[in-house]
């Protein structure tokens, strides 16, 4: 879509012809869907017609100060999620690369994040939507932090979009991430990484000093069989593929889907 080769309708048609059963829409930093209600309406209608549900709508967010304007923007993005027909909404609480300088800054920021997440979740509840935060970036990542946030927000419709690989960014092994968050997960994202102790350009350095490079699911070093076995214990939680590798996207997504289905069937 970024290259202009496909629009969202074309992506939906591609998904309908694939082995996938649903789609997530990631607006992230963009305001496009806020500003183009007709696109959202037409997309939701087409998704329903071809039987490809939009299960999750994902956006950026910054709740470090519980700023009222930002909370209002996220509420309006929730309205977009509702128009899409999504039953799950995922938002950030800080810029991806931000990390607190010391424990005191974490605690003071955490209090504001809890306040902001409650406000967003309360609007989500009015729409019948589950509001979530993803283990993502360097601040709100790691199973202990995410679980603490869920219980501090204390809303029945506030849960986690669980990314099975992202804990690596903060030095947490994926098995610990998944085991610590599976019971509060509203959705699960599958991705794979090559993991090295040293690497060249294009690799992400983690807080543990490892280097990550996204790849086709099943081609990397993440223990997907074990993680998918755990995910299978929550059959009502949607499982989505996230591909962020350097391979050509469509063939890589096809291979990833095939590998995920094969691995899931092998542990069933």
Tab-separated table of C-alpha atoms in Angstrom:
chain	number	residue	atom	x	y	z
A	1	UNK	CA	0.000	0.000	0.000
A	2	UNK	CA	2.837	2.413	0.768
A	3	UNK	CA	4.210	1.965	-2.750
A	4	UNK	CA	0.793	2.600	-4.245
A	5	UNK	CA	0.603	-0.826	-5.885
A	6	UNK	CA	-2.473	-1.807	-3.852
A	7	UNK	CA	-5.178	0.021	-1.960
A	8	UNK	CA	-7.043	-1.378	1.034
A	9	UNK	CA	-9.811	-2.866	-1.127
A	10	UNK	CA	-7.194	-4.714	-3.192
A	11	UNK	CA	-5.544	-5.955	-0.010
A	12	UNK	CA	-8.883	-7.289	1.218
A	13	UNK	CA	-9.376	-9.133	-2.073
A	14	UNK	CA	-5.876	-10.596	-1.795
A	15	UNK	CA	-6.609	-11.787	1.745
A	16	UNK	CA	-9.909	-13.325	0.624
A	17	UNK	CA	-8.048	-15.378	-1.991
A	18	UNK	CA	-5.371	-16.468	0.496
A	19	UNK	CA	-5.361	-18.892	3.413
A	20	UNK	CA	-5.920	-16.039	5.886
A	21	UNK	CA	-9.273	-15.612	7.602
A	22	UNK	CA	-9.194	-11.977	8.729
A	23	UNK	CA	-7.203	-8.762	8.516
A	24	UNK	CA	-5.958	-5.990	10.787
A	25	UNK	CA	-5.783	-2.372	9.602
A	26	UNK	CA	-2.746	-0.420	10.804
A	27	UNK	CA	-3.119	3.340	10.473
A	28	UNK	CA	-0.295	3.957	12.976
A	29	UNK	CA	0.817	7.629	12.673
A	30	UNK	CA	-1.582	8.448	9.860
A	31	UNK	CA	-4.823	10.403	10.076
A	32	UNK	CA	-6.041	9.217	6.670
A	33	UNK	CA	-8.950	7.160	7.950
A	34	UNK	CA	-9.984	9.929	10.335
A	35	UNK	CA	-10.221	12.298	7.399
A	36	UNK	CA	-11.805	9.938	4.859
A	37	UNK	CA	-14.982	8.429	6.294
A	38	UNK	CA	-16.124	7.341	2.842
A	39	UNK	CA	-13.053	5.125	2.465
A	40	UNK	CA	-13.755	3.543	5.849
A	41	UNK	CA	-17.413	3.014	4.965
A	42	UNK	CA	-16.648	1.469	1.569
A	43	UNK	CA	-13.900	-0.718	3.029
A	44	UNK	CA	-16.113	-2.016	5.834
A	45	UNK	CA	-18.879	-2.792	3.357
A	46	UNK	CA	-16.506	-4.647	1.031
A	47	UNK	CA	-14.955	-6.594	3.909
A	48	UNK	CA	-18.403	-7.785	4.958
A	49	UNK	CA	-19.377	-8.697	1.400
A	50	UNK	CA	-16.315	-10.885	0.813
A	51	UNK	CA	-16.231	-12.382	4.309
A	52	UNK	CA	-12.935	-10.933	5.537
A	53	UNK	CA	-13.536	-9.420	8.989
A	54	UNK	CA	-11.425	-6.481	10.131
A	55	UNK	CA	-10.622	-7.667	13.651
A	56	UNK	CA	-8.212	-4.999	14.894
A	57	UNK	CA	-7.532	-1.334	14.119
A	58	UNK	CA	-4.051	-0.144	15.136
A	59	UNK	CA	-2.862	3.433	15.696
A	60	UNK	CA	-0.031	5.336	17.318
A	61	UNK	CA	-0.477	7.151	20.596
A	62	UNK	CA	1.356	9.092	23.283
A	63	UNK	CA	-0.225	9.030	26.732
A	64	UNK	CA	2.893	9.894	28.747
A	65	UNK	CA	1.197	13.067	29.985
A	66	UNK	CA	-2.444	11.946	29.585
A	67	UNK	CA	-2.879	14.984	27.353
A	68	UNK	CA	-6.537	15.757	26.762
A	69	UNK	CA	-6.090	16.480	23.055
A	70	UNK	CA	-4.345	13.157	22.528
A	71	UNK	CA	-7.034	11.275	24.439
A	72	UNK	CA	-9.648	12.972	22.266
A	73	UNK	CA	-7.740	11.975	19.111
A	74	UNK	CA	-7.652	8.350	20.264
A	75	UNK	CA	-11.374	8.466	21.004
A	76	UNK	CA	-11.971	9.664	17.452
A	77	UNK	CA	-9.761	6.862	16.171
A	78	UNK	CA	-11.923	4.489	18.191
A	79	UNK	CA	-14.894	5.805	16.254
A	80	UNK	CA	-13.007	4.857	13.073
A	81	UNK	CA	-12.456	1.356	14.450
A	82	UNK	CA	-16.180	1.119	15.106
A	83	UNK	CA	-16.991	2.189	11.555
A	84	UNK	CA	-14.577	-0.446	10.246
A	85	UNK	CA	-16.453	-3.038	12.293
A	86	UNK	CA	-13.334	-3.892	14.309
A	87	UNK	CA	-13.936	-5.423	17.716
A	88	UNK	CA	-10.378	-4.699	18.915
A	89	UNK	CA	-8.494	-1.385	19.025
A	90	UNK	CA	-4.757	-1.140	19.627
A	91	UNK	CA	-2.945	2.090	20.538
A	92	UNK	CA	0.534	3.026	21.695
A	93	UNK	CA	1.243	4.945	24.884
A	94	UNK	CA	4.662	6.394	23.942
A	95	UNK	CA	6.870	6.870	20.884
A	96	UNK	CA	8.426	3.580	19.792
A	97	UNK	CA	12.038	4.484	20.666
A	98	UNK	CA	11.368	6.285	23.974
A	99	UNK	CA	12.685	4.755	27.212
A	100	UNK	CA	12.569	6.240	30.688
A	101	UNK	CA	15.839	7.538	32.142
A	102	UNK	CA	15.353	6.080	35.614
A	103	UNK	CA	12.775	4.239	37.767
A	104	UNK	CA	11.323	7.500	39.047
A	105	UNK	CA	10.514	8.666	35.536
A	106	UNK	CA	8.955	5.296	34.787
A	107	UNK	CA	6.653	5.484	37.817
A	108	UNK	CA	5.513	9.051	37.182
A	109	UNK	CA	4.918	8.296	33.508
A	110	UNK	CA	3.143	5.049	34.358
A	111	UNK	CA	0.566	6.933	36.457
A	112	UNK	CA	-0.302	9.174	33.519
A	113	UNK	CA	-0.431	6.229	31.108
A	114	UNK	CA	-2.913	4.447	33.375
A	115	UNK	CA	-5.096	7.566	33.448
A	116	UNK	CA	-5.031	7.889	29.668
A	117	UNK	CA	-5.672	4.211	29.002
A	118	UNK	CA	-8.707	4.272	31.288
A	119	UNK	CA	-10.190	7.210	29.408
A	120	UNK	CA	-9.685	5.497	26.057
A	121	UNK	CA	-10.984	2.151	27.317
A	122	UNK	CA	-14.127	3.763	28.713
A	123	UNK	CA	-14.997	5.186	25.291
A	124	UNK	CA	-14.187	1.818	23.723
A	125	UNK	CA	-16.629	0.157	26.114
A	126	UNK	CA	-19.397	2.477	24.914
A	127	UNK	CA	-18.726	1.172	21.384
A	128	UNK	CA	-18.458	-2.493	22.364
A	129	UNK	CA	-14.738	-2.560	21.552
A	130	UNK	CA	-11.827	-4.074	23.462
A	131	UNK	CA	-9.070	-1.475	23.861
A	132	UNK	CA	-5.524	-2.845	23.868
A	133	UNK	CA	-1.894	-1.912	24.109
A	134	UNK	CA	0.798	-3.897	22.327
A	135	UNK	CA	4.128	-4.963	23.799
A	136	UNK	CA	5.917	-2.630	21.419
A	137	UNK	CA	8.998	-0.424	21.448
A	138	UNK	CA	11.283	0.162	24.420
A	139	UNK	CA	8.996	1.634	27.088
A	140	UNK	CA	5.809	-0.389	27.471
A	141	UNK	CA	7.295	-3.748	26.564
A	142	UNK	CA	8.079	-6.887	28.524
A	143	UNK	CA	5.446	-9.069	30.127
A	144	UNK	CA	5.776	-7.636	33.645
A	145	UNK	CA	5.149	-4.067	32.506
A	146	UNK	CA	2.211	-4.979	30.281
A	147	UNK	CA	0.539	-7.169	32.907
A	148	UNK	CA	0.980	-4.459	35.530
A	149	UNK	CA	-0.636	-1.915	33.217
A	150	UNK	CA	-3.645	-4.141	32.509
A	151	UNK	CA	-4.327	-4.644	36.200
A	152	UNK	CA	-3.714	-0.982	37.052
A	153	UNK	CA	-6.124	0.262	34.366
A	154	UNK	CA	-8.669	-2.194	35.780
A	155	UNK	CA	-11.185	-2.166	32.958
A	156	UNK	CA	-12.713	-5.438	31.710
A	157	UNK	CA	-12.320	-4.301	28.107
A	158	UNK	CA	-8.649	-3.266	28.432
A	159	UNK	CA	-6.323	-6.025	27.291
A	160	UNK	CA	-3.156	-6.707	25.277
A	161	UNK	CA	-2.380	-7.134	21.618
A	162	UNK	CA	0.307	-9.749	22.232
A	163	UNK	CA	3.206	-9.702	19.784
A	164	UNK	CA	5.034	-13.006	20.169
A	165	UNK	CA	8.412	-11.590	19.113
A	166	UNK	CA	8.558	-8.016	20.367
A	167	UNK	CA	9.727	-8.865	23.877
A	168	UNK	CA	13.128	-9.513	22.325
A	169	UNK	CA	13.506	-5.743	21.873
A	170	UNK	CA	13.849	-5.355	25.651
A	171	UNK	CA	15.781	-8.579	26.250
A	172	UNK	CA	12.845	-10.834	27.144
A	173	UNK	CA	12.693	-14.289	25.596
A	174	UNK	CA	9.464	-14.857	23.635
A	175	UNK	CA	8.361	-17.764	25.816
A	176	UNK	CA	8.320	-15.544	28.907
A	177	UNK	CA	6.459	-12.810	27.030
A	178	UNK	CA	3.790	-15.199	25.806
A	179	UNK	CA	3.359	-17.063	29.083
A	180	UNK	CA	3.099	-13.809	31.024
A	181	UNK	CA	0.512	-12.192	28.763
A	182	UNK	CA	-1.531	-14.974	27.169
A	183	UNK	CA	-4.267	-14.694	29.802
A	184	UNK	CA	-4.756	-10.969	29.157
A	185	UNK	CA	-4.401	-11.132	25.367
A	186	UNK	CA	-7.257	-9.989	23.128
A	187	UNK	CA	-5.273	-10.695	19.966
A	188	UNK	CA	-1.974	-12.348	19.073
A	189	UNK	CA	0.556	-11.264	16.457
A	190	UNK	CA	3.032	-13.739	14.977
A	191	UNK	CA	6.377	-12.596	13.610
A	192	UNK	CA	9.835	-14.071	13.242
A	193	UNK	CA	13.333	-12.663	13.563
A	194	UNK	CA	16.867	-13.627	12.757
A	195	UNK	CA	18.767	-13.104	16.035
A	196	UNK	CA	22.521	-12.384	16.105
A	197	UNK	CA	25.058	-11.099	18.603
A	198	UNK	CA	26.580	-8.782	15.999
A	199	UNK	CA	25.304	-7.627	12.649
A	200	UNK	CA	25.571	-4.966	9.980
A	201	UNK	CA	23.265	-2.230	8.789
A	202	UNK	CA	19.524	-2.757	8.882
A	203	UNK	CA	19.408	-4.765	12.100
A	204	UNK	CA	17.721	-3.567	15.305
A	205	UNK	CA	19.865	-3.557	18.445
A	206	UNK	CA	17.964	-4.734	21.525
A	207	UNK	CA	18.430	-3.663	25.140
A	208	UNK	CA	20.178	-7.007	25.691
A	209	UNK	CA	22.728	-6.286	22.956
A	210	UNK	CA	21.315	-8.728	20.424
A	211	UNK	CA	20.472	-7.744	16.862
A	212	UNK	CA	17.141	-8.513	15.177
A	213	UNK	CA	16.099	-8.680	11.544
A	214	UNK	CA	12.515	-9.495	10.601
A	215	UNK	CA	11.956	-12.385	8.230
A	216	UNK	CA	9.437	-14.904	6.914
A	217	UNK	CA	7.691	-16.667	9.800
A	218	UNK	CA	9.354	-20.047	10.131
A	219	UNK	CA	12.662	-18.889	8.629
A	220	UNK	CA	14.014	-17.177	11.728
A	221	UNK	CA	15.191	-18.061	15.222
A	222	UNK	CA	11.982	-17.538	17.217
A	223	UNK	CA	10.471	-20.752	18.650
A	224	UNK	CA	7.226	-20.496	16.722
A	225	UNK	CA	6.124	-24.120	17.332
A	226	UNK	CA	6.197	-23.596	21.087
A	227	UNK	CA	4.590	-20.170	20.922
A	228	UNK	CA	1.832	-21.301	18.570
A	229	UNK	CA	1.116	-24.248	20.853
A	230	UNK	CA	0.518	-21.754	23.659
A	231	UNK	CA	-1.619	-19.561	21.401
A	232	UNK	CA	-3.727	-22.601	20.517
A	233	UNK	CA	-4.861	-22.801	24.154
A	234	UNK	CA	-6.859	-19.602	23.501
A	235	UNK	CA	-8.951	-20.567	20.456
A	236	UNK	CA	-11.190	-17.492	20.732
A	237	UNK	CA	-8.246	-15.081	20.441
A	238	UNK	CA	-7.520	-14.074	16.817
A	239	UNK	CA	-3.991	-14.818	15.602
A	240	UNK	CA	-2.550	-12.519	12.933
A	241	UNK	CA	0.633	-12.553	10.881
A	242	UNK	CA	2.876	-9.506	11.013
A	243	UNK	CA	5.625	-9.434	8.399
A	244	UNK	CA	8.357	-6.798	8.599
A	245	UNK	CA	11.253	-8.435	6.761
A	246	UNK	CA	13.331	-7.391	3.778
A	247	UNK	CA	11.900	-10.036	1.444
A	248	UNK	CA	9.314	-9.158	-1.224
A	249	UNK	CA	6.118	-8.725	0.835
A	250	UNK	CA	3.470	-10.786	-0.965
A	251	UNK	CA	5.542	-13.970	-1.498
A	252	UNK	CA	6.898	-13.616	2.047
A	253	UNK	CA	3.396	-13.295	3.472
A	254	UNK	CA	2.238	-16.355	1.522
A	255	UNK	CA	5.172	-18.405	2.855
A	256	UNK	CA	4.626	-17.098	6.370
A	257	UNK	CA	0.934	-18.010	6.322
A	258	UNK	CA	1.702	-21.494	5.033
A	259	UNK	CA	4.347	-22.015	7.712
A	260	UNK	CA	2.127	-20.744	10.518
A	261	UNK	CA	-0.743	-23.000	9.449
A	262	UNK	CA	1.590	-25.989	9.152
A	263	UNK	CA	3.174	-25.359	12.545
A	264	UNK	CA	-0.200	-24.808	14.203
A	265	UNK	CA	-1.553	-28.062	12.782
A	266	UNK	CA	1.560	-29.912	13.936
A	267	UNK	CA	1.027	-28.885	17.575
A	268	UNK	CA	-2.756	-29.317	17.600
